[in-house]
GROMACS .gro file of C-alpha atoms in nm:
model
  459
    1UNK     CA    1  12.543  -8.381  -8.583
    2UNK     CA    2  12.896  -8.261  -8.528
    3UNK     CA    3  13.000  -7.903  -8.593
    4UNK     CA    4  13.184  -8.007  -8.907
    5UNK     CA    5  12.915  -8.232  -9.055
    6UNK     CA    6  12.780  -7.949  -9.271
    7UNK     CA    7  13.121  -7.949  -9.440
    8UNK     CA    8  13.231  -8.314  -9.409
    9UNK     CA    9  13.552  -8.272  -9.610
   10UNK     CA   10  13.820  -8.158  -9.368
   11UNK     CA   11  14.137  -8.009  -9.517
   12UNK     CA   12  14.454  -8.149  -9.357
   13UNK     CA   13  14.667  -7.839  -9.301
   14UNK     CA   14  15.014  -7.913  -9.444
   15UNK     CA   15  15.289  -7.951  -9.184
   16UNK     CA   16  15.617  -7.783  -9.279
   17UNK     CA   17  15.919  -8.009  -9.287
   18UNK     CA   18  16.170  -7.732  -9.352
   19UNK     CA   19  16.213  -7.362  -9.422
   20UNK     CA   20  15.996  -7.225  -9.700
   21UNK     CA   21  16.164  -7.039  -9.986
   22UNK     CA   22  15.912  -6.918 -10.241
   23UNK     CA   23  15.772  -6.631 -10.441
   24UNK     CA   24  15.395  -6.599 -10.397
   25UNK     CA   25  15.192  -6.380 -10.630
   26UNK     CA   26  14.899  -6.258 -10.423
   27UNK     CA   27  14.572  -6.175 -10.604
   28UNK     CA   28  14.437  -5.820 -10.608
   29UNK     CA   29  14.293  -5.630 -10.314
   30UNK     CA   30  13.926  -5.689 -10.236
   31UNK     CA   31  13.899  -5.349 -10.067
   32UNK     CA   32  14.042  -5.168 -10.370
   33UNK     CA   33  13.845  -5.374 -10.623
   34UNK     CA   34  13.506  -5.314 -10.461
   35UNK     CA   35  13.566  -4.943 -10.404
   36UNK     CA   36  13.683  -4.908 -10.764
   37UNK     CA   37  13.372  -5.084 -10.894
   38UNK     CA   38  13.142  -4.845 -10.705
   39UNK     CA   39  13.330  -4.534 -10.819
   40UNK     CA   40  13.343  -4.654 -11.180
   41UNK     CA   41  12.971  -4.728 -11.173
   42UNK     CA   42  12.901  -4.371 -11.059
   43UNK     CA   43  13.139  -4.208 -11.305
   44UNK     CA   44  13.040  -3.998 -11.606
   45UNK     CA   45  13.232  -4.213 -11.854
   46UNK     CA   46  13.356  -4.572 -11.890
   47UNK     CA   47  13.675  -4.687 -11.720
   48UNK     CA   48  13.904  -4.989 -11.695
   49UNK     CA   49  13.983  -5.188 -11.382
   50UNK     CA   50  14.300  -5.392 -11.434
   51UNK     CA   51  14.399  -5.701 -11.234
   52UNK     CA   52  14.073  -5.702 -11.035
   53UNK     CA   53  14.025  -5.963 -10.768
   54UNK     CA   54  13.782  -6.236 -10.874
   55UNK     CA   55  13.645  -6.370 -10.547
   56UNK     CA   56  13.304  -6.420 -10.392
   57UNK     CA   57  13.289  -6.068 -10.246
   58UNK     CA   58  13.395  -5.890 -10.565
   59UNK     CA   59  13.172  -6.099 -10.792
   60UNK     CA   60  12.879  -6.022 -10.561
   61UNK     CA   61  12.958  -5.652 -10.597
   62UNK     CA   62  12.979  -5.676 -10.976
   63UNK     CA   63  12.653  -5.869 -11.002
   64UNK     CA   64  12.476  -5.621 -10.775
   65UNK     CA   65  12.583  -5.326 -10.990
   66UNK     CA   66  12.480  -5.512 -11.304
   67UNK     CA   67  12.136  -5.570 -11.148
   68UNK     CA   68  12.100  -5.192 -11.115
   69UNK     CA   69  12.194  -5.135 -11.480
   70UNK     CA   70  12.573  -5.090 -11.479
   71UNK     CA   71  12.767  -5.258 -11.759
   72UNK     CA   72  13.067  -5.461 -11.645
   73UNK     CA   73  13.249  -5.644 -11.923
   74UNK     CA   74  13.518  -5.896 -11.836
   75UNK     CA   75  13.808  -5.944 -12.072
   76UNK     CA   76  14.160  -5.833 -12.154
   77UNK     CA   77  14.269  -5.472 -12.105
   78UNK     CA   78  14.314  -5.239 -12.403
   79UNK     CA   79  14.691  -5.296 -12.413
   80UNK     CA   80  14.660  -5.674 -12.382
   81UNK     CA   81  14.840  -5.672 -12.046
   82UNK     CA   82  14.608  -5.910 -11.866
   83UNK     CA   83  14.259  -5.943 -11.728
   84UNK     CA   84  14.060  -5.623 -11.688
   85UNK     CA   85  13.699  -5.522 -11.634
   86UNK     CA   86  13.548  -5.243 -11.839
   87UNK     CA   87  13.285  -5.061 -11.633
   88UNK     CA   88  13.022  -4.875 -11.833
   89UNK     CA   89  12.806  -4.640 -11.623
   90UNK     CA   90  12.434  -4.624 -11.700
   91UNK     CA   91  12.118  -4.486 -11.551
   92UNK     CA   92  12.069  -4.680 -11.228
   93UNK     CA   93  11.730  -4.845 -11.202
   94UNK     CA   94  11.508  -5.082 -11.012
   95UNK     CA   95  11.337  -5.304 -10.942
   96UNK     CA   96  11.650  -5.501 -10.858
   97UNK     CA   97  11.757  -5.762 -10.606
   98UNK     CA   98  12.103  -5.761 -10.451
   99UNK     CA   99  12.261  -6.065 -10.285
  100UNK     CA  100  12.526  -5.932 -10.045
  101UNK     CA  101  12.642  -6.277  -9.931
  102UNK     CA  102  12.833  -6.193  -9.615
  103UNK     CA  103  13.034  -5.910  -9.773
  104UNK     CA  104  13.051  -5.599  -9.557
  105UNK     CA  105  13.152  -5.383  -9.852
  106UNK     CA  106  12.848  -5.492 -10.056
  107UNK     CA  107  12.591  -5.461  -9.777
  108UNK     CA  108  12.721  -5.116  -9.672
  109UNK     CA  109  12.851  -4.951  -9.991
  110UNK     CA  110  12.551  -5.025 -10.213
  111UNK     CA  111  12.245  -4.889 -10.023
  112UNK     CA  112  12.369  -4.531 -10.091
  113UNK     CA  113  12.411  -4.625 -10.458
  114UNK     CA  114  12.058  -4.770 -10.459
  115UNK     CA  115  11.924  -4.434 -10.340
  116UNK     CA  116  12.035  -4.297 -10.680
  117UNK     CA  117  11.846  -4.569 -10.870
  118UNK     CA  118  11.504  -4.513 -11.020
  119UNK     CA  119  11.300  -4.777 -10.840
  120UNK     CA  120  11.321  -5.020 -10.546
  121UNK     CA  121  11.634  -5.223 -10.474
  122UNK     CA  122  11.599  -5.516 -10.232
  123UNK     CA  123  11.902  -5.633 -10.032
  124UNK     CA  124  11.938  -5.982  -9.881
  125UNK     CA  125  12.225  -6.214  -9.795
  126UNK     CA  126  12.364  -6.502  -9.591
  127UNK     CA  127  12.212  -6.564  -9.245
  128UNK     CA  128  12.520  -6.410  -9.076
  129UNK     CA  129  12.466  -6.089  -9.274
  130UNK     CA  130  12.144  -6.033  -9.076
  131UNK     CA  131  12.351  -6.008  -8.758
  132UNK     CA  132  12.605  -5.756  -8.887
  133UNK     CA  133  12.545  -5.389  -8.804
  134UNK     CA  134  12.400  -5.173  -9.079
  135UNK     CA  135  12.215  -4.913  -8.871
  136UNK     CA  136  12.481  -4.648  -8.927
  137UNK     CA  137  12.421  -4.651  -9.303
  138UNK     CA  138  12.042  -4.686  -9.280
  139UNK     CA  139  11.995  -4.406  -9.026
  140UNK     CA  140  12.232  -4.175  -9.214
  141UNK     CA  141  12.059  -4.227  -9.548
  142UNK     CA  142  11.720  -4.159  -9.393
  143UNK     CA  143  11.856  -3.836  -9.243
  144UNK     CA  144  11.977  -3.741  -9.592
  145UNK     CA  145  11.634  -3.794  -9.747
  146UNK     CA  146  11.619  -4.164  -9.841
  147UNK     CA  147  11.322  -4.397  -9.799
  148UNK     CA  148  11.432  -4.737  -9.664
  149UNK     CA  149  11.216  -5.025  -9.542
  150UNK     CA  150  11.399  -5.247  -9.290
  151UNK     CA  151  11.110  -5.311  -9.047
  152UNK     CA  152  11.310  -5.124  -8.778
  153UNK     CA  153  11.580  -5.393  -8.769
  154UNK     CA  154  11.875  -5.170  -8.852
  155UNK     CA  155  11.999  -5.471  -9.048
  156UNK     CA  156  11.926  -5.687  -9.350
  157UNK     CA  157  11.703  -5.771  -9.526
  158UNK     CA  158  11.591  -5.429  -9.645
  159UNK     CA  159  11.458  -5.240  -9.946
  160UNK     CA  160  11.584  -4.902 -10.065
  161UNK     CA  161  11.317  -4.712 -10.258
  162UNK     CA  162  11.540  -4.524 -10.497
  163UNK     CA  163  11.414  -4.190 -10.627
  164UNK     CA  164  11.690  -4.128 -10.881
  165UNK     CA  165  11.862  -3.875 -10.657
  166UNK     CA  166  11.939  -3.795 -10.293
  167UNK     CA  167  11.955  -3.456 -10.128
  168UNK     CA  168  12.262  -3.524  -9.915
  169UNK     CA  169  12.407  -3.264  -9.680
  170UNK     CA  170  12.528  -3.289  -9.320
  171UNK     CA  171  12.477  -3.607  -9.118
  172UNK     CA  172  12.607  -3.739  -8.785
  173UNK     CA  173  12.671  -4.111  -8.735
  174UNK     CA  174  12.837  -4.343  -8.485
  175UNK     CA  175  13.077  -4.550  -8.695
  176UNK     CA  176  13.266  -4.704  -8.405
  177UNK     CA  177  13.139  -5.052  -8.500
  178UNK     CA  178  13.258  -5.023  -8.861
  179UNK     CA  179  13.457  -4.767  -9.058
  180UNK     CA  180  13.263  -4.891  -9.362
  181UNK     CA  181  12.972  -4.671  -9.249
  182UNK     CA  182  13.184  -4.366  -9.330
  183UNK     CA  183  13.325  -4.506  -9.654
  184UNK     CA  184  12.976  -4.604  -9.772
  185UNK     CA  185  12.853  -4.246  -9.755
  186UNK     CA  186  13.168  -4.091  -9.898
  187UNK     CA  187  13.181  -4.316 -10.207
  188UNK     CA  188  12.839  -4.207 -10.339
  189UNK     CA  189  12.852  -3.851 -10.203
  190UNK     CA  190  12.971  -3.679 -10.524
  191UNK     CA  191  12.640  -3.783 -10.681
  192UNK     CA  192  12.428  -3.643 -10.397
  193UNK     CA  193  12.269  -3.304 -10.474
  194UNK     CA  194  12.452  -3.136 -10.186
  195UNK     CA  195  12.738  -3.380 -10.147
  196UNK     CA  196  12.781  -3.487  -9.787
  197UNK     CA  197  12.934  -3.386  -9.455
  198UNK     CA  198  12.984  -3.696  -9.239
  199UNK     CA  199  13.048  -3.635  -8.869
  200UNK     CA  200  13.152  -3.934  -8.658
  201UNK     CA  201  13.016  -3.900  -8.303
  202UNK     CA  202  13.115  -4.226  -8.133
  203UNK     CA  203  13.423  -4.388  -7.985
  204UNK     CA  204  13.752  -4.412  -8.172
  205UNK     CA  205  13.704  -4.519  -8.533
  206UNK     CA  206  13.844  -4.864  -8.618
  207UNK     CA  207  14.028  -4.939  -8.943
  208UNK     CA  208  14.117  -4.581  -9.032
  209UNK     CA  209  14.342  -4.694  -9.320
  210UNK     CA  210  14.031  -4.808  -9.504
  211UNK     CA  211  13.880  -4.460  -9.480
  212UNK     CA  212  14.207  -4.313  -9.608
  213UNK     CA  213  14.186  -4.560  -9.897
  214UNK     CA  214  13.835  -4.438  -9.977
  215UNK     CA  215  13.945  -4.074  -9.971
  216UNK     CA  216  14.249  -4.137 -10.192
  217UNK     CA  217  14.041  -4.327 -10.446
  218UNK     CA  218  13.774  -4.056 -10.453
  219UNK     CA  219  14.036  -3.793 -10.523
  220UNK     CA  220  14.186  -4.007 -10.798
  221UNK     CA  221  13.858  -3.988 -10.992
  222UNK     CA  222  13.818  -3.614 -10.946
  223UNK     CA  223  13.620  -3.576 -10.623
  224UNK     CA  224  13.689  -3.293 -10.380
  225UNK     CA  225  13.727  -3.430 -10.027
  226UNK     CA  226  13.812  -3.247  -9.705
  227UNK     CA  227  13.928  -3.480  -9.427
  228UNK     CA  228  14.089  -3.470  -9.082
  229UNK     CA  229  14.416  -3.604  -9.225
  230UNK     CA  230  14.466  -3.289  -9.433
  231UNK     CA  231  14.391  -3.029  -9.169
  232UNK     CA  232  14.013  -3.066  -9.163
  233UNK     CA  233  13.790  -3.081  -8.858
  234UNK     CA  234  13.849  -3.394  -8.643
  235UNK     CA  235  13.618  -3.686  -8.733
  236UNK     CA  236  13.449  -3.490  -9.013
  237UNK     CA  237  13.466  -3.565  -9.386
  238UNK     CA  238  13.319  -3.340  -9.654
  239UNK     CA  239  13.265  -3.439 -10.017
  240UNK     CA  240  13.143  -3.182 -10.270
  241UNK     CA  241  12.894  -3.272 -10.545
  242UNK     CA  242  13.072  -3.333 -10.875
  243UNK     CA  243  13.104  -3.559 -11.176
  244UNK     CA  244  13.343  -3.851 -11.137
  245UNK     CA  245  13.592  -3.931 -11.412
  246UNK     CA  246  13.637  -4.270 -11.571
  247UNK     CA  247  13.987  -4.396 -11.497
  248UNK     CA  248  14.227  -4.675 -11.584
  249UNK     CA  249  14.310  -4.830 -11.244
  250UNK     CA  250  14.542  -5.119 -11.165
  251UNK     CA  251  14.450  -5.304 -10.846
  252UNK     CA  252  14.730  -5.359 -10.593
  253UNK     CA  253  14.794  -5.706 -10.447
  254UNK     CA  254  14.585  -5.767 -10.135
  255UNK     CA  255  14.843  -5.712  -9.861
  256UNK     CA  256  14.621  -5.853  -9.585
  257UNK     CA  257  14.590  -6.173  -9.788
  258UNK     CA  258  14.969  -6.187  -9.806
  259UNK     CA  259  14.969  -6.234  -9.428
  260UNK     CA  260  14.959  -6.616  -9.407
  261UNK     CA  261  15.243  -6.649  -9.660
  262UNK     CA  262  15.465  -6.403  -9.474
  263UNK     CA  263  15.371  -6.582  -9.152
  264UNK     CA  264  15.496  -6.906  -9.307
  265UNK     CA  265  15.841  -6.752  -9.342
  266UNK     CA  266  15.830  -6.649  -8.977
  267UNK     CA  267  15.714  -6.991  -8.852
  268UNK     CA  268  15.959  -7.196  -9.060
  269UNK     CA  269  16.259  -6.962  -9.053
  270UNK     CA  270  16.231  -6.931  -9.429
  271UNK     CA  271  16.186  -6.664  -9.693
  272UNK     CA  272  15.883  -6.550  -9.893
  273UNK     CA  273  15.875  -6.282 -10.162
  274UNK     CA  274  15.552  -6.107 -10.260
  275UNK     CA  275  15.595  -5.932 -10.597
  276UNK     CA  276  15.449  -5.585 -10.666
  277UNK     CA  277  15.417  -5.487 -10.298
  278UNK     CA  278  15.352  -5.112 -10.334
  279UNK     CA  279  15.605  -4.861 -10.205
  280UNK     CA  280  15.316  -4.641 -10.093
  281UNK     CA  281  14.969  -4.768 -10.004
  282UNK     CA  282  14.669  -4.709  -9.780
  283UNK     CA  283  14.610  -5.083  -9.736
  284UNK     CA  284  14.607  -5.191  -9.368
  285UNK     CA  285  14.812  -5.498  -9.459
  286UNK     CA  286  15.121  -5.282  -9.507
  287UNK     CA  287  15.146  -5.279  -9.125
  288UNK     CA  288  15.262  -5.642  -9.148
  289UNK     CA  289  15.612  -5.523  -9.228
  290UNK     CA  290  15.646  -5.360  -8.885
  291UNK     CA  291  15.441  -5.612  -8.686
  292UNK     CA  292  15.608  -5.924  -8.823
  293UNK     CA  293  15.953  -5.770  -8.787
  294UNK     CA  294  15.874  -5.715  -8.418
  295UNK     CA  295  15.768  -6.080  -8.397
  296UNK     CA  296  16.110  -6.203  -8.513
  297UNK     CA  297  16.159  -6.153  -8.887
  298UNK     CA  298  16.314  -5.902  -9.123
  299UNK     CA  299  16.196  -5.754  -9.451
  300UNK     CA  300  16.330  -5.581  -9.757
  301UNK     CA  301  16.102  -5.366  -9.973
  302UNK     CA  302  16.213  -5.279 -10.324
  303UNK     CA  303  16.040  -5.165 -10.641
  304UNK     CA  304  15.992  -5.530 -10.739
  305UNK     CA  305  15.823  -5.636 -10.415
  306UNK     CA  306  15.866  -5.739 -10.052
  307UNK     CA  307  16.091  -6.019  -9.928
  308UNK     CA  308  16.027  -6.133  -9.572
  309UNK     CA  309  16.271  -6.361  -9.389
  310UNK     CA  310  16.206  -6.545  -9.065
  311UNK     CA  311  16.466  -6.607  -8.795
  312UNK     CA  312  16.330  -6.944  -8.687
  313UNK     CA  313  16.176  -6.800  -8.370
  314UNK     CA  314  15.843  -6.624  -8.319
  315UNK     CA  315  15.829  -6.362  -8.045
  316UNK     CA  316  15.520  -6.253  -7.856
  317UNK     CA  317  15.391  -5.900  -7.907
  318UNK     CA  318  15.190  -5.635  -7.724
  319UNK     CA  319  15.010  -5.444  -7.998
  320UNK     CA  320  14.706  -5.224  -8.057
  321UNK     CA  321  14.542  -5.352  -8.375
  322UNK     CA  322  14.258  -5.097  -8.381
  323UNK     CA  323  14.354  -4.966  -8.725
  324UNK     CA  324  14.435  -5.308  -8.872
  325UNK     CA  325  14.183  -5.540  -8.707
  326UNK     CA  326  14.158  -5.774  -9.007
  327UNK     CA  327  14.515  -5.888  -8.932
  328UNK     CA  328  14.416  -6.016  -8.586
  329UNK     CA  329  14.343  -6.384  -8.671
  330UNK     CA  330  14.681  -6.435  -8.838
  331UNK     CA  331  14.867  -6.256  -8.561
  332UNK     CA  332  14.680  -6.462  -8.300
  333UNK     CA  333  14.786  -6.781  -8.478
  334UNK     CA  334  15.150  -6.672  -8.466
  335UNK     CA  335  15.116  -6.564  -8.102
  336UNK     CA  336  14.998  -6.915  -8.015
  337UNK     CA  337  15.330  -7.045  -8.154
  338UNK     CA  338  15.549  -6.774  -7.999
  339UNK     CA  339  15.816  -6.795  -7.730
  340UNK     CA  340  15.646  -6.539  -7.501
  341UNK     CA  341  15.294  -6.410  -7.426
  342UNK     CA  342  15.108  -6.162  -7.646
  343UNK     CA  343  14.837  -5.903  -7.585
  344UNK     CA  344  14.627  -5.795  -7.884
  345UNK     CA  345  14.407  -5.493  -7.814
  346UNK     CA  346  14.184  -5.236  -7.983
  347UNK     CA  347  13.972  -5.492  -8.168
  348UNK     CA  348  13.639  -5.517  -7.984
  349UNK     CA  349  13.471  -5.447  -8.321
  350UNK     CA  350  13.585  -5.790  -8.446
  351UNK     CA  351  13.291  -5.940  -8.259
  352UNK     CA  352  13.076  -5.798  -8.542
  353UNK     CA  353  13.276  -5.927  -8.840
  354UNK     CA  354  13.213  -6.241  -9.052
  355UNK     CA  355  13.188  -6.417  -8.717
  356UNK     CA  356  13.269  -6.311  -8.360
  357UNK     CA  357  13.639  -6.343  -8.433
  358UNK     CA  358  13.754  -6.298  -8.074
  359UNK     CA  359  13.530  -6.577  -7.943
  360UNK     CA  360  13.611  -6.800  -8.240
  361UNK     CA  361  13.989  -6.760  -8.207
  362UNK     CA  362  13.971  -6.824  -7.834
  363UNK     CA  363  13.766  -7.141  -7.875
  364UNK     CA  364  13.956  -7.292  -8.166
  365UNK     CA  365  14.311  -7.223  -8.044
  366UNK     CA  366  14.220  -7.348  -7.697
  367UNK     CA  367  14.071  -7.663  -7.852
  368UNK     CA  368  14.421  -7.735  -7.985
  369UNK     CA  369  14.569  -7.698  -7.636
  370UNK     CA  370  14.628  -7.323  -7.637
  371UNK     CA  371  14.574  -7.065  -7.365
  372UNK     CA  372  14.378  -6.771  -7.506
  373UNK     CA  373  14.165  -6.536  -7.296
  374UNK     CA  374  13.926  -6.274  -7.426
  375UNK     CA  375  13.949  -5.921  -7.289
  376UNK     CA  376  13.709  -5.630  -7.336
  377UNK     CA  377  13.884  -5.529  -7.657
  378UNK     CA  378  14.111  -5.813  -7.759
  379UNK     CA  379  14.298  -6.127  -7.663
  380UNK     CA  380  14.571  -6.238  -7.424
  381UNK     CA  381  14.761  -6.536  -7.565
  382UNK     CA  382  14.999  -6.745  -7.356
  383UNK     CA  383  15.187  -6.999  -7.568
  384UNK     CA  384  15.139  -7.365  -7.481
  385UNK     CA  385  15.236  -7.686  -7.662
  386UNK     CA  386  14.962  -7.741  -7.920
  387UNK     CA  387  14.823  -8.064  -8.063
  388UNK     CA  388  14.626  -8.160  -8.372
  389UNK     CA  389  14.251  -8.144  -8.405
  390UNK     CA  390  13.968  -7.996  -8.608
  391UNK     CA  391  13.975  -7.617  -8.643
  392UNK     CA  392  13.631  -7.469  -8.716
  393UNK     CA  393  13.617  -7.166  -8.949
  394UNK     CA  394  13.262  -7.032  -8.896
  395UNK     CA  395  13.247  -6.941  -9.267
  396UNK     CA  396  13.525  -6.688  -9.200
  397UNK     CA  397  13.812  -6.679  -9.449
  398UNK     CA  398  14.063  -6.537  -9.200
  399UNK     CA  399  13.989  -6.813  -8.948
  400UNK     CA  400  14.075  -7.063  -9.221
  401UNK     CA  401  14.409  -6.904  -9.310
  402UNK     CA  402  14.496  -6.868  -8.940
  403UNK     CA  403  14.443  -7.243  -8.901
  404UNK     CA  404  14.676  -7.308  -9.195
  405UNK     CA  405  14.949  -7.106  -9.023
  406UNK     CA  406  14.916  -7.310  -8.703
  407UNK     CA  407  14.921  -7.630  -8.906
  408UNK     CA  408  15.270  -7.547  -9.033
  409UNK     CA  409  15.407  -7.608  -8.685
  410UNK     CA  410  15.147  -7.844  -8.539
  411UNK     CA  411  15.088  -8.184  -8.707
  412UNK     CA  412  14.734  -8.307  -8.742
  413UNK     CA  413  14.542  -7.978  -8.776
  414UNK     CA  414  14.232  -8.028  -8.992
  415UNK     CA  415  14.051  -7.722  -9.124
  416UNK     CA  416  13.674  -7.732  -9.159
  417UNK     CA  417  13.550  -7.560  -9.478
  418UNK     CA  418  13.878  -7.439  -9.627
  419UNK     CA  419  13.663  -7.332  -9.922
  420UNK     CA  420  13.552  -7.026  -9.728
  421UNK     CA  421  13.884  -6.866  -9.830
  422UNK     CA  422  13.724  -6.807 -10.174
  423UNK     CA  423  13.560  -6.501 -10.017
  424UNK     CA  424  13.877  -6.300 -10.083
  425UNK     CA  425  14.158  -6.543 -10.171
  426UNK     CA  426  14.064  -6.785 -10.450
  427UNK     CA  427  14.269  -7.104 -10.480
  428UNK     CA  428  14.424  -7.061 -10.135
  429UNK     CA  429  14.488  -7.435 -10.086
  430UNK     CA  430  14.684  -7.452 -10.414
  431UNK     CA  431  14.879  -7.136 -10.333
  432UNK     CA  432  14.961  -7.275  -9.988
  433UNK     CA  433  15.082  -7.614 -10.099
  434UNK     CA  434  15.264  -7.456 -10.392
  435UNK     CA  435  15.453  -7.232 -10.152
  436UNK     CA  436  15.559  -7.531  -9.942
  437UNK     CA  437  15.661  -7.734 -10.248
  438UNK     CA  438  15.833  -7.451 -10.434
  439UNK     CA  439  16.185  -7.502 -10.563
  440UNK     CA  440  16.367  -7.169 -10.515
  441UNK     CA  441  16.599  -7.257 -10.802
  442UNK     CA  442  16.311  -7.270 -11.048
  443UNK     CA  443  15.991  -7.065 -11.054
  444UNK     CA  444  15.856  -7.065 -10.701
  445UNK     CA  445  15.484  -6.993 -10.694
  446UNK     CA  446  15.417  -6.795 -11.008
  447UNK     CA  447  15.099  -6.648 -11.160
  448UNK     CA  448  15.107  -6.892 -11.450
  449UNK     CA  449  15.132  -7.190 -11.218
  450UNK     CA  450  14.923  -7.113 -10.915
  451UNK     CA  451  14.760  -6.773 -10.947
  452UNK     CA  452  14.386  -6.710 -10.917
  453UNK     CA  453  14.145  -6.883 -11.149
  454UNK     CA  454  14.132  -6.562 -11.346
  455UNK     CA  455  14.507  -6.583 -11.407
  456UNK     CA  456  14.508  -6.940 -11.543
  457UNK     CA  457  14.448  -6.970 -11.918
  458UNK     CA  458  14.116  -7.133 -11.996
  459UNK     CA  459  13.983  -7.104 -11.639
   0.00000   0.00000   0.00000
């Protein structure tokens, strides 16, 4: 059996024959959607979530909350402005079963919620989910008074025996393997009897923008949060017990998922516009503006969105990606096509993501003729002439989009399991080919033509 036989249909990555010139409407942020769902479920009144992302990870989150008693109604927002989800809080209850798939946000954000349920909540997921670290959340919840049965694995599967409440209070954790450990505790903390004081005791925290996102969203629904960013104690976050308010939230475009489209402009010397790029955001993907400019492009950000223009050359880069690790696969793909070597550092934690991303990138780029070497905390990439071949994805959506970027410049790249992009970017193949086929004098890639399934009438 070959490595691709489980997914026999290989996707021929389109090869660019000229400069792209397109407008690509990127679906909503997974990180924002799933945080918003949790906060709305814990609120004291119903709220609306506009332009939510409909992908595997977010649908898993919605179904998990429904299993615990939360009402989530899908339809059109109150002003008729497009798809929205109405979240109706209810008394959380078990018994319930939660399928986390391979979604880090679901497996880490929901055990604290389950502690507030009346009854047992069982968590299970894809085989890879068993290998992803969860000990930080499990150990912290036990220290705060929860009863959890994981047979001492520190990982899935597990059962949270909800008692309808949780004492809360101070807790120390090592979140150096995932910032989601911190976010998981903060999101439910307003409902804990004593709130929470989370103290990180390990190495430098990865993906700090995601913790800032959590804090900002908590404050937006009325929570009181003290954090290092606002003069608090270093590596300590405090959330006071309080009721959360139902809100009307519009989800920003997922800026990390905009990465392959912006990369296409860089590779082809073209131009891509992403509408509704926020002027201010906590999303890690906003760092693409600076990183991709350093790699040879230029960008213009206005109230209508971001336009990124490539120069026709890709430059190597020496960059610490510790705060924006999810961007590593796309940057590695560009680095393999660059005119000089690159060093990507600060991302040792990527070995614990959907797959071991450092090992996977090394193997797959080298299989196409590249020269990638793993380091203790990243990759060294020396550009070489690449050739076609099968690019394995390891059920990792960002591996798949990285392969598509390489395929723009390298004929004959075939992507195994392109469908894995549905984890966070539904309809990626259609968006990708639509971008390459777009006529800049007409509509480009527009929501009505190639948006997510949720954006197409009758889908």
